[in-house]
Coordinates of C-alpha atoms (C1' of nucleotides) in Angstrom, one line a residue:
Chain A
X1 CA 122.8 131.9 133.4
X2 CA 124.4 129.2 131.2
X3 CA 123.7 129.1 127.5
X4 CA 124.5 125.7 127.4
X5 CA 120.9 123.3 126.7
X6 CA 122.2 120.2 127.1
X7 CA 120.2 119.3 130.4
X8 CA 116.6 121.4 129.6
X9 CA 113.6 119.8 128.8
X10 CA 113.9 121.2 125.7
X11 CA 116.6 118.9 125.0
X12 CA 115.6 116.0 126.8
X13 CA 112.5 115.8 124.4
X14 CA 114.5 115.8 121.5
X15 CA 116.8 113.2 123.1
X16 CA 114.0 110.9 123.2
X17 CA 112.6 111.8 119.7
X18 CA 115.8 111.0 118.4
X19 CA 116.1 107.5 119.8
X20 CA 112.1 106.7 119.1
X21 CA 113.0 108.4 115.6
X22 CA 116.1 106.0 114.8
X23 CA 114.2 102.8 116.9
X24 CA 111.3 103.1 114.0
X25 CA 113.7 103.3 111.7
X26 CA 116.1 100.2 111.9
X27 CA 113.1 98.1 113.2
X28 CA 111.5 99.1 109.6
X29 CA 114.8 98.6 107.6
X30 CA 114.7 95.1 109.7
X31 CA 111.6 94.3 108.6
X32 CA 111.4 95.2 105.3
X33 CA 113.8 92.8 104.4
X34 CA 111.6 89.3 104.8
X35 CA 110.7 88.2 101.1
X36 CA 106.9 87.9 102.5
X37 CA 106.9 92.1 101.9
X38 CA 108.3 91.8 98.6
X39 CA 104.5 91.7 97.3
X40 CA 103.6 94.8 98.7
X41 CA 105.1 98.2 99.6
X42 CA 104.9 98.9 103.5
X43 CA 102.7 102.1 102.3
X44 CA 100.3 99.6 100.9
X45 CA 100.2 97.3 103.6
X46 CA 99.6 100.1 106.0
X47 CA 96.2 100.4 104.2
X48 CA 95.4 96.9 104.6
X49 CA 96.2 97.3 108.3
X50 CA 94.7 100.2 109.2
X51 CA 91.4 98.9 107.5
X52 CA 91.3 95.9 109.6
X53 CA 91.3 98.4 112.4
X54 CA 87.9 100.3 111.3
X55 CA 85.0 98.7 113.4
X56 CA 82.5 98.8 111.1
X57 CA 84.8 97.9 108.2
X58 CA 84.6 100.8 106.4
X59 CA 86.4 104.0 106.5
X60 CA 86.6 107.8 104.6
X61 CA 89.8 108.4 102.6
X62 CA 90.2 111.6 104.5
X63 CA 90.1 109.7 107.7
X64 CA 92.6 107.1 106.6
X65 CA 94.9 109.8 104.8
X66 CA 95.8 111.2 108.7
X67 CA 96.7 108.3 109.9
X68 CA 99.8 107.6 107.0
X69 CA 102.4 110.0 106.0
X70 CA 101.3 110.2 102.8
X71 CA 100.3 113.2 100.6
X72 CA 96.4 113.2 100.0
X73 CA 96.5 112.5 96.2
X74 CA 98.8 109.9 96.6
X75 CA 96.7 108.3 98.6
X76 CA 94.1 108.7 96.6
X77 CA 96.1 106.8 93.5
X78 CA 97.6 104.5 95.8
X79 CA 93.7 103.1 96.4
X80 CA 92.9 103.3 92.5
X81 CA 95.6 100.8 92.0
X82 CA 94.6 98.6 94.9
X83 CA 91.4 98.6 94.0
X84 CA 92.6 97.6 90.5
X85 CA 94.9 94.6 92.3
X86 CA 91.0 93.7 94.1
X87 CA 92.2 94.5 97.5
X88 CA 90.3 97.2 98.6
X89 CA 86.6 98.2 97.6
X90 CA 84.6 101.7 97.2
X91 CA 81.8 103.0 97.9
X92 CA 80.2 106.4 98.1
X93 CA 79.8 108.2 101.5
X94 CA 76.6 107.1 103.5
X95 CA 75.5 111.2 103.9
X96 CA 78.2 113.0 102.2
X97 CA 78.2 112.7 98.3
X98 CA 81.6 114.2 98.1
X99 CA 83.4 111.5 100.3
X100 CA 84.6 108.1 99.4
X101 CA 84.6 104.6 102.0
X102 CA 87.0 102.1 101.4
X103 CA 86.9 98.5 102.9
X104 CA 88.7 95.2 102.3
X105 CA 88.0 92.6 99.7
X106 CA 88.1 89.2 101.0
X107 CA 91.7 88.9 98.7
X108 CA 92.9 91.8 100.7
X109 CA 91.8 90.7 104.0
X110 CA 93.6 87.4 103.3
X111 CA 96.9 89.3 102.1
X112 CA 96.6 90.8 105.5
X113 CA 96.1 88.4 107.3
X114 CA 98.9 86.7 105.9
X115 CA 101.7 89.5 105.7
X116 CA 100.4 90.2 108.9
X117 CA 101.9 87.4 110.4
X118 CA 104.8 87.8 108.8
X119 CA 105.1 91.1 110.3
X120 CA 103.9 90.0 113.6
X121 CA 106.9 87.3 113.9
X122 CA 109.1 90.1 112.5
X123 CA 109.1 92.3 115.0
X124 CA 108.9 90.0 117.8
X125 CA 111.8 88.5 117.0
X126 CA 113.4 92.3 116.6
X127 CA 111.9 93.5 120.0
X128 CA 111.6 90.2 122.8
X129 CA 115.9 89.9 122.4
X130 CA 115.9 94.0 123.8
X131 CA 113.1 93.8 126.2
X132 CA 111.7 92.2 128.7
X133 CA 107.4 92.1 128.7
X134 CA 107.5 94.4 131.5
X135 CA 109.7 96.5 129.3
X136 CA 107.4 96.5 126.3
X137 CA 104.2 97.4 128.6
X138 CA 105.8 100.4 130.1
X139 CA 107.0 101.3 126.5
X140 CA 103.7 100.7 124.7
X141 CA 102.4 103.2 128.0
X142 CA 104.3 105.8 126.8
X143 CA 103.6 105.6 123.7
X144 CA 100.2 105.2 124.2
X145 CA 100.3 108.5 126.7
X146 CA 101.7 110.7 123.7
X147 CA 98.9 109.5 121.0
X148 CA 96.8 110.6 123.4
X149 CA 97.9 114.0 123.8
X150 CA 98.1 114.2 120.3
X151 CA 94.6 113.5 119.7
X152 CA 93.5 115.9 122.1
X153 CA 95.5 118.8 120.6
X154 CA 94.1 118.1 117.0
X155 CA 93.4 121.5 115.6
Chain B
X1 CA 96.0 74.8 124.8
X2 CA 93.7 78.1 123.7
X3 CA 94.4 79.6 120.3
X4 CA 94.2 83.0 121.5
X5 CA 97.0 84.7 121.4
X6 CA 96.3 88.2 122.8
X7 CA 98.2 87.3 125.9
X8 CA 101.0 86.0 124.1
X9 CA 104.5 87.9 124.4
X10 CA 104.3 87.9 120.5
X11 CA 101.0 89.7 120.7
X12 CA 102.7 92.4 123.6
X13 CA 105.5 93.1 120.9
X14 CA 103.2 93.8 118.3
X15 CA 101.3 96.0 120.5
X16 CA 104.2 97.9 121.7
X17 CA 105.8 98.6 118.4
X18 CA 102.0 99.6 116.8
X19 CA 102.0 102.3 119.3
X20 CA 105.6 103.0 118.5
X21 CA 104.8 103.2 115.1
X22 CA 101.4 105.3 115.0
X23 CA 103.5 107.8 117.6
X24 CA 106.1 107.9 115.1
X25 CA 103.7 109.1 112.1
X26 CA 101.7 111.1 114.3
X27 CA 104.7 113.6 115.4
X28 CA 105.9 113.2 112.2
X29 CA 102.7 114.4 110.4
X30 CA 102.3 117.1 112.7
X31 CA 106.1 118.3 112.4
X32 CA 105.9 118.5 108.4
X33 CA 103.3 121.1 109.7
X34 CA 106.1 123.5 110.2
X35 CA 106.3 126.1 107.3
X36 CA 110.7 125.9 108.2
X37 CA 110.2 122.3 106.6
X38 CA 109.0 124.0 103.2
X39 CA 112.4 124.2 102.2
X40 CA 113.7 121.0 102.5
X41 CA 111.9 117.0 102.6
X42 CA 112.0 115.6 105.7
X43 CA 114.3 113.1 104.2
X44 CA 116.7 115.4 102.9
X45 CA 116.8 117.1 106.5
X46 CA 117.8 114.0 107.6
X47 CA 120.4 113.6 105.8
X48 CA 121.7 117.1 107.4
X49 CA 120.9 116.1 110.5
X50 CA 123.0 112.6 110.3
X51 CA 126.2 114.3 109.3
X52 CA 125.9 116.9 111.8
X53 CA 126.5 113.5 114.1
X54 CA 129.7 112.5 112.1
X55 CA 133.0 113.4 114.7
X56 CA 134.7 113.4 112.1
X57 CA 132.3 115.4 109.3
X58 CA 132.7 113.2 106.6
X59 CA 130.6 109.6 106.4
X60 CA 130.1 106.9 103.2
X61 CA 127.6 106.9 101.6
X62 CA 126.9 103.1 102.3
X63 CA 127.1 103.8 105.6
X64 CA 124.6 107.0 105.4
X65 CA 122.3 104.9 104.0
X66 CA 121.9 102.3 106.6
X67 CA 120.5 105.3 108.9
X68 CA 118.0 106.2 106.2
X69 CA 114.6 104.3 104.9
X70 CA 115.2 105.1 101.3
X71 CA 117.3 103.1 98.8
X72 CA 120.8 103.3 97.8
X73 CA 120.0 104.9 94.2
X74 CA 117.7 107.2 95.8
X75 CA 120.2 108.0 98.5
X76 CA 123.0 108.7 95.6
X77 CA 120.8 111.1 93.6
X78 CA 119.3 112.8 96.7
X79 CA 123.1 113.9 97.5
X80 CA 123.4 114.9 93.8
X81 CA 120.7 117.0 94.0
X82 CA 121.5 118.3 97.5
X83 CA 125.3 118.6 96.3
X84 CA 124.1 120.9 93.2
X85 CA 122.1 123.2 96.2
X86 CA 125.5 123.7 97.9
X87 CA 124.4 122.0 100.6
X88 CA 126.7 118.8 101.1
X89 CA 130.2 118.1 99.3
X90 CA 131.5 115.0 97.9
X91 CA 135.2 113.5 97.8
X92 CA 136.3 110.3 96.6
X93 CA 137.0 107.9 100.4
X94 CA 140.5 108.2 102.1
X95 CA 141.3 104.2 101.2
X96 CA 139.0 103.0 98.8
X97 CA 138.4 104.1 95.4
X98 CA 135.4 102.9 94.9
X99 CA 133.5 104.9 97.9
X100 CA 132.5 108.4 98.0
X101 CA 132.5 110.3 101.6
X102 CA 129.5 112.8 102.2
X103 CA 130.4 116.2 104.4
X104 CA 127.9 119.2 104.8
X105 CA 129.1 123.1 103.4
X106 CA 128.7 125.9 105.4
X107 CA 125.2 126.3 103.9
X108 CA 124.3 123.2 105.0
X109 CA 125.3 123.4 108.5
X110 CA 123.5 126.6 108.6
X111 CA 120.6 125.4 107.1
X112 CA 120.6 122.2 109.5
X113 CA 121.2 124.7 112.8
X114 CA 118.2 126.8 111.7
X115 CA 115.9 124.0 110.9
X116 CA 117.5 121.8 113.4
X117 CA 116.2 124.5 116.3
X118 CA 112.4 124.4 114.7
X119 CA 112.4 120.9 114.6
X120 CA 113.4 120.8 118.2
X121 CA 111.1 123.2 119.4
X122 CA 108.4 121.2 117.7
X123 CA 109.1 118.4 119.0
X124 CA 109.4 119.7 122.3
X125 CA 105.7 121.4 122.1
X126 CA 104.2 117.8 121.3
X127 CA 106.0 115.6 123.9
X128 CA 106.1 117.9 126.9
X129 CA 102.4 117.9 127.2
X130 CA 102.5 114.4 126.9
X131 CA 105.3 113.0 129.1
X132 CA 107.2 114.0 132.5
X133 CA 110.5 114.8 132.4
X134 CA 111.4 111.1 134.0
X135 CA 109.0 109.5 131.4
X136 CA 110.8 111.0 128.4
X137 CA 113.6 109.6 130.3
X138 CA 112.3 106.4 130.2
X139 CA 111.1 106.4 126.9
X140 CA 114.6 107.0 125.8
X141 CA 115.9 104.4 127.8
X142 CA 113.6 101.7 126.6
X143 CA 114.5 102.5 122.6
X144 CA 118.0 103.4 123.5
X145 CA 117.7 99.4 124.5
X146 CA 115.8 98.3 121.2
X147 CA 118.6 100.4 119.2
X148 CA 121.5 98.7 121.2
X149 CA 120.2 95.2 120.7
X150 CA 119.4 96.1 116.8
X151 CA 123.3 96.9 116.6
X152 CA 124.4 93.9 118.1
X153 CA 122.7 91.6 116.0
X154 CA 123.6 93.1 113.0
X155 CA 124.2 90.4 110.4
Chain C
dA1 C1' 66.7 130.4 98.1
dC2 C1' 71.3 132.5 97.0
dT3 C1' 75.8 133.3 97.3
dA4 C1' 80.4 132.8 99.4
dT5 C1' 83.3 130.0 101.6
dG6 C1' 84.9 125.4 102.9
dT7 C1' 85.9 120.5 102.3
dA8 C1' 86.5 115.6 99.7
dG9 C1' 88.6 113.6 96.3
dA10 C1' 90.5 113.4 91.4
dT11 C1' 93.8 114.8 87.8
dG12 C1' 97.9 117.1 85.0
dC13 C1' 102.4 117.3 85.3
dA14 C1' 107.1 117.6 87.1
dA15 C1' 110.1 115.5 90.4
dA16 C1' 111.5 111.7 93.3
dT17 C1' 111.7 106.8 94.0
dG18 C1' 112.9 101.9 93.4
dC19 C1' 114.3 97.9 90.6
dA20 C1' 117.5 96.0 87.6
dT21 C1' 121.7 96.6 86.0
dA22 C1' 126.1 98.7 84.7
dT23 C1' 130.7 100.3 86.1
dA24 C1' 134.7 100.7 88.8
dC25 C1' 137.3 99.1 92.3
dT26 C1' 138.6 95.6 96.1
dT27 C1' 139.5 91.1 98.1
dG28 C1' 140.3 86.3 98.4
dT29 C1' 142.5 82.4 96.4
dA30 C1' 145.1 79.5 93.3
Chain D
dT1 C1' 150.2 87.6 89.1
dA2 C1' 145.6 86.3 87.4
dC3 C1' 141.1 85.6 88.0
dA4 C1' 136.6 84.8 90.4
dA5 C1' 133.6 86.8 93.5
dG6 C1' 132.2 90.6 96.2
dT7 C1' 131.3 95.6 97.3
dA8 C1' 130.3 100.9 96.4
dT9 C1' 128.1 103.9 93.7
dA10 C1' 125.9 105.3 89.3
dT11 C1' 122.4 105.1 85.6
dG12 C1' 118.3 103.7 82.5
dC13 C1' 113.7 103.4 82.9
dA14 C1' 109.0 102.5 84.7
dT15 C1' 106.4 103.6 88.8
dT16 C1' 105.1 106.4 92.6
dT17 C1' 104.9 110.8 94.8
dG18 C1' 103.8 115.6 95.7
dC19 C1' 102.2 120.2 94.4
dA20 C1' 99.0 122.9 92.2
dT21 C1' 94.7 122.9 90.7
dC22 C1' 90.1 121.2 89.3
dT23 C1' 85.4 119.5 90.1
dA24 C1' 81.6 118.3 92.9
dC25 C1' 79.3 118.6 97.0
dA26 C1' 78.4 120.9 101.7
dT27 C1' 77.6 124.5 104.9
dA28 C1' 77.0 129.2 106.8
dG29 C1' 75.3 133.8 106.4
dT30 C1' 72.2 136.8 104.3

DNA sequence: ACTATGTAGATGCAAATGCATATACTTGTA
DNA sequence: TACAAGTATATGCATTTGCATCTACATAGT
């Protein structure tokens, strides 16, 4: 009969949140400081990642637009102007004449590969001094668990 | 004496905080969702929601911004703008002259309480289905570690 | 086939952002 | 005290972002 939340479910999600929330955001302050990201906004660099990620090396802007939290224009300027920098490449849609794919240049692949490491090192360095590897499996789990559950309640 | 490194503790950091990561964006991306966020950036709500967690109301500006992913001359024109809604109040710091202390209006604490509860709900809706009530516990736990270890070697 | 409705991406434009720097104050040191 | 170096915030300005909207193509219903 108490009004008081402080021990639902309810709360205890948004506990969590709030810790994953904050955890995201020092490790990204962190990381954002090493001179090797002074070349490229995180933004950008997210491209280049998620790009190395698409199997057949190719992906649809749409596609790539839900996996940042970026406004679909944006995005769609942020590519011009890596395209511009030779990055990333276009190409029309195999069997949709309205869509765009986008792939890595060899000079984006390398920038990558390169920041990439960077990062890599980064955030090892952030994470191994918190937790131990069974630590980061069971985290990585859970993580893991809700991606899943988002995917399957895509609308 | 293999080159691989997908074994490597490295590569299990990486890993962990990719998952992190993509979690974060995906909740995020789906919270944004929520028409109660047309009002205000997500950014800005953060800035509501980090002085609700002041005890005593009032926090610098400097120290506001290490809690945010934005930069300092963003930060100080966000509050201008956020000051000229009625939203958050200004006053020159208790023992410095040169710092400014940040504390929310009446209409700001309102407006954090009401989108405060959609955000929770929200949240609550995409991590329930996900997680047990002892994982979200655990989840917690395990950042709670990364933020602790974050603080402590704070340079 | 034809029209209505939907979806992908681009563009005009105002607003927000970051970088470099300025200003005001503080602190350490001679 | 005086002065050099450091810190907190603000501001000029070019870049990036988002919103609204546009165009082009796709798809469903008749």
């Amino acid at each position: 009969m108490s009004l008081d939340t402080s021990s639902t479910p309810v709360r205890q999600a948004a506990e969590a949140w709030e810790s994953l929330f904050r955890t995201q955001v020092g490790v990204m302050r962190r990381l954002q400081r090493d001179p090797a990201f002074k070349e490229l906004s995180m933004r950008e660099y997210d491209v280049l990642f998620n790009l190395t990620r698409c199997p057949t090396g190719w992906i649809r802007l749409n596609e790539l637009n839900e996996h940042l939290l970026i406004s679909q224009p944006s995005l769609s300027r942020m590519v011009e102007r890596m395209e511009a920098k030779g990055l990333v490449q276009r190409r029309p849609a195999q069997h949709d004449q309205r869509g765009v794919e986008l792939s890595l240049t060899e000079e984006g692949l390398a920038l990558q590969r390169r920041l990439g490491r960077a990062h890599v090192r980064g955030i090892y360095d952030l994470l191994s001094p918190a937790l131990t590897e069974a630590e980061l499996a069971e985290l990585k789990s859970l993580t893991d668990k809700v991606l899943a559950s988002l995917a399957a309640s895509e609308s």
